[in-house]
Coordinates of C-alpha atoms and ligand atoms in Angstrom, one line a residue:
X1255 CA -6.0 190.4 19.7
X1256 CA -3.5 188.3 21.7
X1257 CA -4.6 186.7 24.8
X1258 CA -4.0 188.9 27.8
X1259 CA -2.0 187.2 30.5
X1260 CA -1.9 188.0 34.2
X1261 CA -5.0 188.2 36.3
X1262 CA -5.7 190.9 38.7
X1263 CA -4.5 190.6 42.3
X1264 CA -6.3 187.9 44.3
X1265 CA -9.3 189.5 45.8
X1266 CA -10.5 189.2 49.4
X1267 CA -12.8 186.1 49.5
X1268 CA -15.1 187.8 52.0
X1269 CA -15.6 190.8 49.7
X1270 CA -16.4 188.5 46.8
X1271 CA -18.8 186.4 48.8
X1272 CA -20.4 189.7 49.9
X1273 CA -21.3 190.3 46.2
X1274 CA -23.3 187.0 46.2
X1275 CA -25.3 187.7 49.4
X1276 CA -25.9 191.4 48.7
X1277 CA -29.4 190.7 47.5
X1278 CA -30.4 189.2 50.8
X1279 CA -28.4 191.7 52.8
X1280 CA -31.4 192.5 55.1
X1281 CA -31.8 188.8 56.0
X1282 CA -28.1 188.8 56.9
X1283 CA -28.3 192.0 58.9
X1284 CA -31.3 190.7 60.9
X1285 CA -29.6 187.3 61.5
X1286 CA -26.4 189.0 62.7
X1287 CA -28.2 191.5 64.9
X1288 CA -30.3 188.7 66.5
X1289 CA -27.2 186.6 67.1
X1290 CA -25.3 189.5 68.7
X1291 CA -28.3 190.3 70.9
X1292 CA -28.6 186.6 71.8
X1293 CA -24.9 186.5 72.8
X1294 CA -25.4 189.6 75.0
X1295 CA -28.4 187.9 76.6
X1296 CA -26.5 184.7 77.3
X1297 CA -23.5 186.6 78.7
X1298 CA -25.6 188.7 80.9
X1299 CA -27.8 186.0 82.4
X1300 CA -25.3 184.5 84.9
X1301 CA -24.7 188.0 86.4
X1302 CA -28.4 188.3 86.9
X1303 CA -28.5 184.9 88.5
X1304 CA -25.8 186.0 90.9
X1305 CA -27.7 189.2 91.7
X1306 CA -30.8 187.0 92.5
X1307 CA -28.7 184.9 94.9
X1308 CA -27.4 188.0 96.6
X1309 CA -31.0 189.2 97.1
X1310 CA -31.9 185.8 98.6
X1311 CA -28.8 185.7 100.9
X1312 CA -29.6 189.2 102.1
X1313 CA -33.2 188.1 102.8
X1314 CA -31.9 185.1 104.9
X1315 CA -29.4 187.3 106.7
X1316 CA -32.1 189.8 107.6
X1317 CA -34.1 187.0 109.3
X1318 CA -36.5 186.4 106.4
X1319 CA -37.7 189.9 106.2
X1320 CA -37.6 192.7 103.7
X1321 CA -38.0 190.8 100.4
X1322 CA -39.8 192.7 97.7
X1323 CA -41.7 189.8 96.2
X1324 CA -42.8 191.6 93.1
X1325 CA -39.2 192.7 92.2
X1326 CA -38.0 189.1 93.0
X1327 CA -40.5 187.5 90.6
X1328 CA -39.6 190.0 87.9
X1329 CA -35.9 189.1 88.4
X1330 CA -36.6 185.4 87.9
X1331 CA -38.7 186.2 84.8
X1332 CA -35.9 188.4 83.4
X1333 CA -33.3 185.6 83.8
X1334 CA -35.6 183.1 82.2
X1335 CA -36.3 185.6 79.3
X1336 CA -32.6 186.1 78.8
X1337 CA -31.9 182.4 78.6
X1338 CA -34.9 181.7 76.3
X1339 CA -34.0 184.5 74.0
X1340 CA -30.3 183.7 74.0
X1341 CA -30.9 180.1 73.0
X1342 CA -33.7 180.8 70.4
X1343 CA -31.6 183.5 68.7
X1344 CA -29.6 180.8 66.9
X1345 CA -32.8 179.2 65.6
X1346 CA -34.1 182.5 64.3
X1347 CA -30.9 183.4 62.5
X1348 CA -30.3 179.9 61.2
X1349 CA -33.6 180.2 59.3
X1350 CA -32.5 183.4 57.6
X1351 CA -29.0 182.2 56.8
X1352 CA -30.3 179.0 55.3
X1353 CA -32.3 181.0 52.8
X1354 CA -29.3 183.3 52.1
X1355 CA -26.9 180.5 51.6
X1356 CA -29.2 178.6 49.3
X1357 CA -29.8 181.6 47.1
X1358 CA -26.2 182.6 47.0
X1359 CA -24.9 179.2 46.1
X1360 CA -27.6 178.9 43.5
X1361 CA -26.4 182.1 41.9
X1362 CA -22.8 180.9 42.1
X1363 CA -23.7 177.6 40.6
X1364 CA -25.4 179.3 37.7
X1365 CA -22.5 181.6 37.1
X1366 CA -20.0 178.7 37.2
X1367 CA -22.0 176.7 34.6
X1368 CA -22.3 179.7 32.3
X1369 CA -18.6 180.4 32.8
X1370 CA -17.6 176.9 31.8
X1371 CA -19.4 177.4 28.5
X1372 CA -17.2 180.4 27.8
X1373 CA -13.8 179.4 29.0
X1374 CA -11.2 178.5 26.4
X1375 CA -10.7 174.8 25.6
X1376 CA -7.1 175.3 26.9
X1377 CA -8.5 175.7 30.4
X1378 CA -10.5 172.5 30.3
X1379 CA -7.5 170.7 28.7
X1380 CA -5.3 171.7 31.6
X1381 CA -7.7 170.8 34.4
X1382 CA -8.9 167.2 34.7
X1383 CA -12.6 167.0 34.5
X1384 CA -12.7 165.3 37.9
X1385 CA -11.1 168.4 39.4
X1386 CA -13.7 170.7 37.9
X1387 CA -16.7 168.6 38.8
X1388 CA -15.3 168.3 42.4
X1389 CA -15.2 172.1 42.6
X1390 CA -18.8 172.3 41.3
X1391 CA -20.0 169.8 44.0
X1392 CA -17.8 169.6 47.0
X1393 CA -16.4 173.1 47.0
X1394 CA -19.8 174.6 46.4
X1395 CA -21.4 172.7 49.3
X1396 CA -18.5 173.7 51.5
X1397 CA -19.2 177.3 50.6
X1398 CA -22.8 176.8 51.2
X1399 CA -22.1 175.7 54.8
X1400 CA -19.6 178.6 55.1
X1401 CA -22.4 181.1 54.4
X1402 CA -25.1 179.2 56.2
X1403 CA -23.4 178.8 59.6
X1404 CA -19.6 178.5 59.8
X1405 CA -18.8 182.2 59.4
X1406 CA -21.5 183.5 61.6
X1407 CA -20.7 180.8 64.2
X1408 CA -17.1 181.9 64.4
X1409 CA -18.0 185.5 64.9
X1410 CA -20.6 184.8 67.5
X1411 CA -18.4 182.4 69.4
X1412 CA -15.5 184.9 69.5
X1413 CA -18.0 187.6 70.6
X1414 CA -19.2 185.3 73.4
X1415 CA -15.7 184.6 74.6
X1416 CA -15.0 188.3 74.8
X1417 CA -18.2 189.1 76.5
X1418 CA -17.8 186.3 79.1
X1419 CA -14.2 187.4 79.8
X1420 CA -15.5 191.0 80.3
X1421 CA -18.2 189.8 82.6
X1422 CA -15.8 187.8 84.7
X1423 CA -13.6 190.9 85.2
X1424 CA -16.8 192.9 86.1
X1425 CA -17.8 190.3 88.7
X1426 CA -14.4 190.0 90.3
X1427 CA -11.1 191.1 88.7
X1428 CA -8.9 189.1 91.0
X1429 CA -10.7 185.8 90.5
X1430 CA -10.7 186.6 86.7
X1431 CA -6.9 186.9 86.7
X1432 CA -6.6 183.5 88.6
X1433 CA -8.9 181.9 86.0
X1434 CA -7.1 183.4 83.0
X1435 CA -3.8 182.1 84.3
X1436 CA -5.2 178.6 85.0
X1437 CA -7.0 178.3 81.7
X1438 CA -4.1 178.1 79.3
X1439 CA -2.3 175.7 81.6
X1440 CA -5.1 173.2 81.6
X1441 CA -5.7 173.8 77.9
X1442 CA -2.1 173.0 77.1
X1443 CA -2.1 170.0 79.3
X1444 CA -5.2 168.6 77.6
X1445 CA -3.8 169.3 74.2
X1446 CA -0.6 167.5 75.1
X1447 CA -2.5 164.4 76.3
X1448 CA -4.8 164.3 73.2
X1449 CA -1.8 164.6 70.9
X1450 CA -0.1 161.6 72.7
X1451 CA -3.2 159.5 72.3
X1452 CA -3.6 160.4 68.7
X1453 CA -0.4 158.4 67.9
X1454 CA -2.2 155.3 69.0
X1455 CA -5.1 156.0 66.7
X1456 CA -2.8 156.7 63.8
X1457 CA -1.0 153.4 64.3
X1458 CA -4.3 151.6 64.4
X1459 CA -5.4 153.3 61.2
X1460 CA -2.3 152.4 59.4
X1461 CA -2.4 148.8 60.5
X1462 CA -6.0 148.6 59.3
X1463 CA -4.7 149.9 56.0
X1464 CA -2.1 147.2 55.9
X1465 CA -4.6 144.6 56.8
X1466 CA -7.0 145.7 54.1
X1467 CA -4.3 145.9 51.5
X1468 CA -3.1 142.4 52.3
X1469 CA -6.6 141.0 52.2
X1470 CA -7.3 142.7 48.9
X1471 CA -4.1 141.2 47.4
X1472 CA -4.8 137.7 48.7
X1473 CA -8.5 137.6 47.8
X1474 CA -7.9 139.3 44.5
X1475 CA -5.2 136.9 43.6
X1476 CA -6.6 133.8 45.2
X1477 CA -5.9 131.5 42.3
X1478 CA -2.4 132.8 42.0
X1479 CA -1.7 132.2 45.7
X1480 CA -3.0 128.7 45.4
X1481 CA -1.1 127.9 42.2
X1482 CA 2.2 128.9 43.9
X1483 CA 1.4 127.0 47.1
X1484 CA 1.8 130.2 49.0
X1485 CA -1.1 129.6 51.4
X1486 CA 1.2 129.0 54.4
X1487 CA 3.3 132.0 53.8
X1488 CA 0.4 134.3 53.4
X1489 CA -1.2 132.8 56.5
X1490 CA 1.9 133.6 58.4
X1491 CA 2.0 137.2 57.1
X1492 CA -1.7 137.6 57.9
X1493 CA -1.2 136.5 61.5
X1494 CA 1.7 138.9 61.9
X1495 CA -0.3 141.9 60.6
X1496 CA -3.3 140.8 62.6
X1497 CA -1.2 140.7 65.8
X1498 CA 0.1 144.2 65.1
X1499 CA -3.4 145.4 64.5
X1500 CA -4.5 143.9 67.8
X1501 CA -1.8 145.6 69.7
X1502 CA -2.5 148.9 68.1
X1503 CA -6.2 148.5 68.7
X1504 CA -5.7 147.8 72.5
X1505 CA -3.3 150.7 72.7
X1506 CA -5.6 153.2 71.1
X1507 CA -8.6 152.0 73.1
X1508 CA -6.7 152.4 76.3
X1509 CA -5.5 155.9 75.3
X1510 CA -9.0 157.0 74.3
X1511 CA -10.4 155.8 77.6
X1512 CA -7.8 157.9 79.3
X1513 CA -8.7 161.2 77.7
X1514 CA -12.0 161.8 79.4
X1515 CA -11.0 161.2 83.0
X1516 CA -7.8 163.2 82.7
X1517 CA -9.6 166.1 81.1
X1518 CA -12.2 166.0 83.9
X1519 CA -9.5 165.9 86.6
X1520 CA -7.7 168.9 85.1
X1521 CA -10.9 170.9 84.8
X1522 CA -11.9 170.0 88.3
X1523 CA -8.6 170.9 89.7
X1524 CA -9.1 174.3 88.2
X1525 CA -12.5 174.5 89.8
X1526 CA -11.0 173.6 93.2
X1527 CA -8.5 176.4 92.8
X1528 CA -11.2 178.9 92.0
X1529 CA -13.3 177.6 94.8
X1530 CA -10.6 177.9 97.4
X1531 CA -9.8 181.5 96.2
X1532 CA -13.5 182.3 96.0
X1533 CA -14.3 180.9 99.5
X1534 CA -11.5 182.9 100.9
X1535 CA -12.8 186.1 99.3
X1536 CA -16.3 185.4 100.5
X1537 CA -15.1 185.0 104.1
X1538 CA -13.0 188.1 103.6
X1539 CA -16.1 189.9 102.5
X1540 CA -14.6 191.0 99.1
X1541 CA -16.9 188.7 97.1
X1542 CA -20.6 187.9 97.5
X1543 CA -22.1 184.4 97.3
X1544 CA -24.0 185.6 94.2
X1545 CA -20.9 187.0 92.6
X1546 CA -19.1 183.7 93.2
X1547 CA -22.0 181.7 91.7
X1548 CA -22.0 183.9 88.7
X1549 CA -18.3 183.4 88.3
X1550 CA -18.6 179.7 88.4
X1551 CA -21.4 179.8 85.8
X1552 CA -19.1 181.9 83.5
X1553 CA -16.3 179.5 84.0
X1554 CA -18.5 176.6 82.9
X1555 CA -19.9 178.6 80.0
X1556 CA -16.6 179.5 78.5
X1557 CA -15.6 175.9 77.5
X1558 CA -18.4 175.7 74.9
X1559 CA -17.5 178.7 72.7
X1560 CA -13.7 178.0 73.1
X1561 CA -14.2 174.6 71.6
X1562 CA -16.6 175.5 68.9
X1563 CA -14.6 178.6 67.9
X1564 CA -11.6 176.4 67.2
X1565 CA -13.6 174.0 65.1
X1566 CA -15.4 176.8 63.3
X1567 CA -12.0 178.3 62.6
X1568 CA -11.0 175.1 60.7
X1569 CA -14.3 175.1 58.8
X1570 CA -14.0 178.8 57.9
X1571 CA -10.5 178.2 56.6
X1572 CA -11.5 175.3 54.4
X1573 CA -14.5 177.3 53.3
X1574 CA -12.3 180.2 52.2
X1575 CA -10.1 177.7 50.3
X1576 CA -13.2 176.5 48.5
X1577 CA -14.2 180.0 47.7
X1578 CA -10.8 180.6 46.2
X1579 CA -11.1 177.5 44.1
X1580 CA -14.5 178.5 42.8
X1581 CA -13.4 182.0 42.0
X1582 CA -10.4 180.6 40.2
X1583 CA -12.9 179.3 37.7
X1584 CA -14.9 182.4 37.6
X1585 CA -11.8 184.5 37.0
X1586 CA -10.5 182.5 34.0
X1587 CA -10.2 184.8 31.1
X1588 CA -13.0 184.0 28.6
X1589 CA -12.6 183.5 24.9
X1590 CA -12.7 187.1 23.6
X1591 CA -16.0 188.3 22.3
X1592 CA -15.9 188.2 18.5
X1593 CA -19.4 189.4 17.7
X1594 CA -18.0 192.2 15.6
X1595 CA -16.0 189.8 13.4
X1596 CA -17.2 188.6 10.0
X1597 CA -19.8 185.9 9.9
X1598 CA -19.2 182.9 7.7
X1599 CA -22.0 181.9 5.3
X1600 CA -21.8 178.3 6.2
X1601 CA -24.0 177.2 3.2
X1602 CA -21.6 178.9 0.8
X1603 CA -18.4 177.4 2.2
X1604 CA -16.6 175.4 -0.4
X1605 CA -14.2 173.7 1.9
X1606 CA -10.7 174.8 0.7
X1607 CA -8.4 174.6 3.7
X1608 CA -4.8 175.7 4.0
X1609 CA -2.1 176.1 6.6
X1610 CA 0.2 178.8 5.7
X1611 CA 3.6 178.9 7.6
X1612 CA 1.9 178.1 10.9
X1613 CA 3.9 178.3 14.0
X1614 CA 2.4 177.1 17.3
X1615 CA 3.3 175.9 20.8
X1616 CA 0.9 175.0 23.6
X1617 CA 3.3 176.6 25.9
X1618 CA 5.4 179.7 24.9
X1619 CA 8.7 178.0 25.8
X1620 CA 8.1 175.0 23.6
X1621 CA 7.3 175.5 19.9
X1622 CA 5.6 172.4 18.4
X1623 CA 4.8 173.5 14.9
X1624 CA 7.3 175.6 13.0
X1625 CA 6.4 176.9 9.6
X1626 CA 3.9 174.2 8.8
X1627 CA 2.1 174.5 5.5
X1628 CA -0.3 172.3 3.5
X1629 CA -3.5 172.6 1.4
X1630 CA -6.6 170.6 1.1
X1631 CA -8.8 171.0 -2.0
X1632 CA -12.6 171.3 -1.7
X1633 CA -14.1 167.8 -1.4
X1634 CA -10.8 166.1 -1.0
X1635 CA -9.8 163.5 1.6
X1636 CA -6.7 164.4 3.6
X1637 CA -5.4 161.8 6.0
X1638 CA -3.1 162.9 8.8
X1639 CA -0.9 160.1 10.0
X1640 CA 2.2 159.6 12.2
X1641 CA 3.3 158.3 15.5
X1642 CA 1.4 159.5 18.6
X1643 CA 2.6 162.8 19.9
X1644 CA 3.3 163.9 16.3
X1645 CA 0.8 166.7 16.4
X1646 CA -2.2 165.3 14.5
X1647 CA -4.8 166.3 17.1
X1648 CA -3.1 169.7 17.3
X1649 CA -3.8 170.3 13.7
X1650 CA -7.5 169.8 14.4
X1651 CA -7.3 172.0 17.6
X1652 CA -5.9 174.8 15.4
X1653 CA -8.3 174.4 12.5
X1654 CA -11.3 174.7 14.9
X1655 CA -9.5 177.6 16.7
X1656 CA -9.6 175.8 20.0
X1657 CA -6.1 177.2 20.4
X1658 CA -4.7 180.3 18.6
X1659 CA -1.6 180.1 16.5
X1660 CA 1.5 182.1 17.2
X1661 CA 2.4 182.9 13.7
X1662 CA 1.3 182.3 10.1
X1663 CA -2.3 181.9 8.8
X1664 CA -5.0 179.3 8.6
X1665 CA -7.3 179.8 5.7
X1666 CA -10.8 178.5 4.9
X1667 CA -11.8 179.4 1.4
X1668 CA -8.9 181.8 1.3
X1669 CA -10.1 183.7 4.4
X1670 CA -8.0 184.0 7.4
X1671 CA -9.8 182.1 10.2
X1672 CA -8.6 184.7 12.7
X1673 CA -10.9 187.2 11.0
X1674 CA -13.9 184.9 11.1
X1675 CA -16.2 184.8 14.1
X1676 CA -15.1 181.7 16.1
X1677 CA -18.5 180.2 16.6
X1678 CA -19.4 180.7 13.0
X1679 CA -16.2 179.1 11.9
X1680 CA -16.9 176.0 14.0
X1681 CA -20.3 175.6 12.3
X1682 CA -18.5 174.9 9.1
X1683 CA -16.9 171.8 10.7
X1684 CA -18.3 168.5 11.7
X1685 CA -16.4 166.4 14.2
X1686 CA -16.6 162.7 14.8
X1687 CA -14.2 161.7 17.5
X1688 CA -13.0 158.4 18.9
X1689 CA -15.1 158.7 22.1
X1690 CA -18.5 159.2 20.6
X1691 CA -20.3 161.6 22.8
X1692 CA -24.0 161.1 23.6
X1693 CA -25.9 163.1 26.2
X1694 CA -28.8 162.6 28.5
X1695 CA -31.9 162.7 26.3
X1696 CA -33.8 160.8 23.6
X1697 CA -32.1 159.4 20.5
X1698 CA -33.9 162.0 18.5
X1699 CA -32.5 164.8 20.7
X1700 CA -29.1 163.4 20.3
X1701 CA -29.3 163.5 16.5
X1702 CA -31.0 166.8 16.5
X1703 CA -28.1 168.4 18.4
X1704 CA -26.5 168.9 15.0
X1705 CA -29.1 171.3 13.8
X1706 CA -31.3 173.8 15.6
X1707 CA -35.0 173.2 15.1
X1708 CA -34.6 170.0 13.1
X1709 CA -37.8 168.3 12.2
X1710 CA -38.5 164.6 12.9
X1711 CA -38.4 163.9 9.1
X1712 CA -34.9 165.4 8.9
X1713 CA -33.8 163.4 11.9
X1714 CA -35.1 160.1 10.5
X1715 CA -33.5 161.0 7.1
X1716 CA -30.1 161.6 8.7
X1717 CA -30.4 158.3 10.6
X1718 CA -31.2 156.5 7.3
X1719 CA -28.3 158.1 5.5
X1720 CA -25.8 156.6 8.0
X1721 CA -27.8 153.3 8.3
X1722 CA -28.6 153.6 12.0
X1723 CA -32.3 153.4 11.4
X1724 CA -32.1 149.6 11.5
X1725 CA -31.2 149.4 15.1
X1726 CA -33.4 152.4 16.2
X1727 CA -36.5 150.9 14.6
X1728 CA -36.2 147.7 16.7
X1729 CA -36.0 149.6 20.0
X1730 CA -39.4 149.6 21.8
X1731 CA -39.5 153.4 22.0
X1732 CA -37.7 154.0 18.7
X1733 CA -36.4 157.5 18.3
X1734 CA -37.8 158.4 21.7
X1735 CA -35.6 155.9 23.5
X1736 CA -33.9 157.6 26.4
X1737 CA -30.1 157.3 26.4
X1738 CA -27.3 158.8 28.5
X1739 CA -23.5 158.6 28.6
X1740 CA -23.5 156.1 31.5
X1741 CA -26.6 154.1 30.8
X1742 CA -27.4 153.5 27.2
X1743 CA -28.4 150.2 25.6
X1744 CA -26.3 151.1 22.6
X1745 CA -22.9 149.6 21.7
X1746 CA -19.9 151.7 20.9
X1747 CA -20.5 151.3 17.2
X1748 CA -24.2 152.2 17.5
X1749 CA -23.2 155.4 19.4
X1750 CA -20.7 156.2 16.8
X1751 CA -23.4 155.9 14.1
X1752 CA -25.6 158.3 16.1
X1753 CA -22.8 160.8 16.2
X1754 CA -22.4 160.4 12.4
X1755 CA -26.2 161.0 11.9
X1756 CA -25.8 164.1 14.0
X1757 CA -23.0 165.3 11.7
X1758 CA -25.1 164.4 8.6
X1759 CA -27.9 166.5 9.9
X1760 CA -25.6 169.5 10.6
X1761 CA -24.3 169.1 7.0
X1762 CA -20.9 170.7 7.5
X1763 CA -18.7 171.4 4.5
X1764 CA -15.6 170.1 6.3
X1765 CA -15.4 166.9 8.2
X1766 CA -13.0 165.8 10.9
X1767 CA -12.9 162.1 11.7
X1768 CA -10.6 161.0 14.5
X1769 CA -9.8 157.3 14.5
X1770 CA -13.5 156.8 14.5
X1771 CA -13.6 153.1 13.8
X1772 CA -11.5 151.7 16.6
X1773 CA -13.1 149.7 19.5
X1774 CA -15.8 148.2 17.2
X1775 CA -16.8 144.8 16.1
X1776 CA -16.2 144.1 12.4
X1777 CA -19.8 144.2 11.4
X1778 CA -20.5 147.6 13.0
X1779 CA -17.2 148.8 11.7
X1780 CA -18.2 148.0 8.2
X1781 CA -21.4 149.9 8.7
X1782 CA -19.6 152.9 10.2
X1783 CA -17.0 152.9 7.5
X1784 CA -19.7 152.8 4.8
X1785 CA -21.6 155.6 6.5
X1786 CA -18.4 157.7 6.7
X1787 CA -17.6 157.1 3.0
X1788 CA -21.1 158.3 2.1
X1789 CA -20.6 161.4 4.3
X1790 CA -17.3 162.2 2.9
X1791 CA -18.7 162.6 -0.6
X1792 CA -18.5 166.3 -1.6
X1793 CA -16.9 167.3 1.7
X1794 CA -13.4 168.2 2.6
X1795 CA -12.4 165.5 5.1
X1796 CA -9.6 165.3 7.5
X1797 CA -9.0 161.8 8.8
X1798 CA -6.7 161.0 11.7
X1799 CA -6.0 157.3 11.5
X1800 CA -3.6 154.9 13.1
X1801 CA -4.5 152.0 10.9
X1802 CA -3.0 153.0 7.7
X1803 CA -4.8 150.6 5.4
X1804 CA -8.1 152.5 6.0
X1805 CA -6.8 155.6 4.4
X1806 CA -5.1 154.2 1.4
X1807 CA -7.6 155.9 -0.9
X1808 CA -7.1 159.3 0.6
X1809 CA -6.3 162.1 -2.0
X1810 CA -3.5 163.3 0.2
X1811 CA -1.6 161.7 3.1
X1812 CA 0.3 164.0 5.4
X1813 CA 2.9 162.1 7.5
X1814 CA 3.8 164.0 10.6
X1815 CA 6.5 163.5 13.2
X1816 CA 7.6 165.7 16.1
X1817 CA 5.3 168.5 15.1
X1818 CA 6.5 168.6 11.6
X1819 CA 5.2 167.5 8.2
X1820 CA 7.8 165.0 6.9
X1821 CA 6.0 163.6 3.8
X1822 CA 3.0 164.6 1.7
X1823 CA 1.5 162.6 -1.2
X1824 CA -0.9 159.9 -2.2
X1825 CA -0.4 156.4 -0.9
X1826 CA 1.3 155.3 -4.1
X1827 CA 3.5 158.3 -4.2
X1828 CA 4.6 157.8 -0.6
X1829 CA 5.2 154.1 -1.1
X1830 CA 7.4 154.9 -4.0
X1831 CA 9.2 157.5 -2.0
X1832 CA 10.0 154.6 0.4
X1833 CA 10.4 156.9 3.4
X1834 CA 8.8 157.1 6.9
X1835 CA 5.3 156.4 5.7
X1836 CA 6.3 153.3 3.7
X1837 CA 8.2 152.0 6.7
X1838 CA 5.2 152.5 9.0
X1839 CA 2.8 151.0 6.4
X1840 CA 4.9 147.9 5.9
X1841 CA 5.4 147.4 9.6
X1842 CA 1.7 147.6 10.1
X1843 CA 0.7 145.2 7.3
X1844 CA 3.2 142.6 8.5
X1845 CA 1.9 142.7 12.1
Ligands
ADP2147 P1 -1.1 163.2 18.2 O1 -2.5 163.6 18.0 O2 -0.3 163.1 17.0 O3 -0.9 162.0 19.1 P2 -1.0 165.7 19.7 O4 -1.3 166.7 18.7 O5 -2.1 165.3 20.6 O6 -0.3 164.4 19.0 O7 0.2 166.2 20.6 C1 1.4 166.8 20.1 C2 2.3 167.3 21.2 O8 1.6 168.3 21.9 C3 2.5 166.2 22.2 O9 3.9 166.3 22.6 C4 1.6 166.5 23.3 O10 2.2 166.1 24.6 C5 1.5 168.0 23.3 N1 0.2 168.5 23.7 C6 -1.0 168.0 23.2 N2 -2.1 168.7 23.8 C7 -1.5 169.6 24.7 C8 -2.1 170.5 25.6 N3 -3.4 170.7 25.7 N4 -1.2 171.3 26.3 C9 0.1 171.1 26.2 N5 0.7 170.2 25.4 C10 -0.1 169.4 24.6

């Protein structure tokens, strides 16, 4: 049952998204159909307008006779209808796509949350929580807008560009060629100018950065600046940066004022070229006035889709990147299903724990534990000590099967933990960590987390056992006081007591206490220590402690260093041994 490595080949993000919008496929199909029809309408309208003008010119040429009024009005209505439909199509399809994207992202969000409950701890350990939460918020909303508009926009804009180009060729191939030659030239020219002016903006931005940084330093260290009599120096530096900022600002303003007129001139030059050619063709008789008008309309129309296609392209690209990041989470291999493994009768666990020749490394190329063995008798207190990085936390990670060992066995009551259902096994343990974890809810909820369906009496009893009833009782809402991680009226020590009450309620046979009394005032610490001592009675307890005098009474002290057990024994034995533990103990008591 080793973890399988190597994921399947990266799948096409479009295909995977398709899975999420499949349920609303009809909404999507209708939206796409409407958008495509709208694009055809918009692309066809200028040609119709050209035809209308040709009919009018013919009417004037014929001495104001021979106009079929009915047909003429119908033509006008048709053109109006094309424009109205073309422009309303977006509205119609937007409505559909908003529904689709909202539902799809909701499904994705649900899957992501479920997934995060099933991924192995190693995944969470190797990804900063900020990274994961940013994926759940930013990336998800990027994907939402990808489905809602970006993707469809890109497709429609490209379709429009193609349709307009085709219509230009239909109206007049020669003029179309002239336009197609001119287009890239002006496009490149404009790109060149914008790029030049961007430099000015960048410079302005970086000087603003300098200015802010400097201000931050000076204001933040106001007293220091004064105490060193550095006011004059800092004033001089400030003036210098300020002057630089001023120059950059003027430069970028000038440049940005420049872009618009230049773009206009270039565009107009293009128009003039087309007009000269067009006028020549009209006189020549190869182009009608209506055809020429239609052509100019197409020319004007093309700019829009060209511009929005290029910005949609960027959005679609970042959207696909976000899809990849989300599916990276969804693709993480889950902890294997162990429902067929033996259950552990938690109430009958005695609490005998043993490491038997355990070998383990977080990464294959670096073995941390090699042949580590030790035993803890039921109800005994085992302290794990040693310098940081020695592997103390790793022992806990392995006991709880947060990580799987490479070789050897870990036994609980003589049973190999590999053969016990992971979730059941964890029920046998109670953990109180340095950062006491409370969640959004009432105090009663927070304590009840330790036991499914706990009654209020049990909750109050647990609180009493650890002695946190005293501060809960004076709260206005008592056990129904709402607390959360960010905003709780509780001190670190009080939170710690809550977590202890939670553990008491769960009543595990094996306890894990991780430096649980640091960051506390002495009074609370005394309370917490007393509560812990009471909890430890009759339970096998592992304590990870830095301050050695707190674990002097432990039945067994395991001194670790560099992933290895160096010394084992009671405090007195280890002091007599006069080894690493004794050194550490003496250096601590003298400081
Ligand atoms: P301690 O608790 O004694 O300070 P740890 O058990 O946390 O030590 O760490 C032991 C060694 O394993 C350290 O070198 C640490 O860098 C490494 N380590 C701890 N956690 C991980 C992890 N999730 N992935 C890779 N290496 C880790």
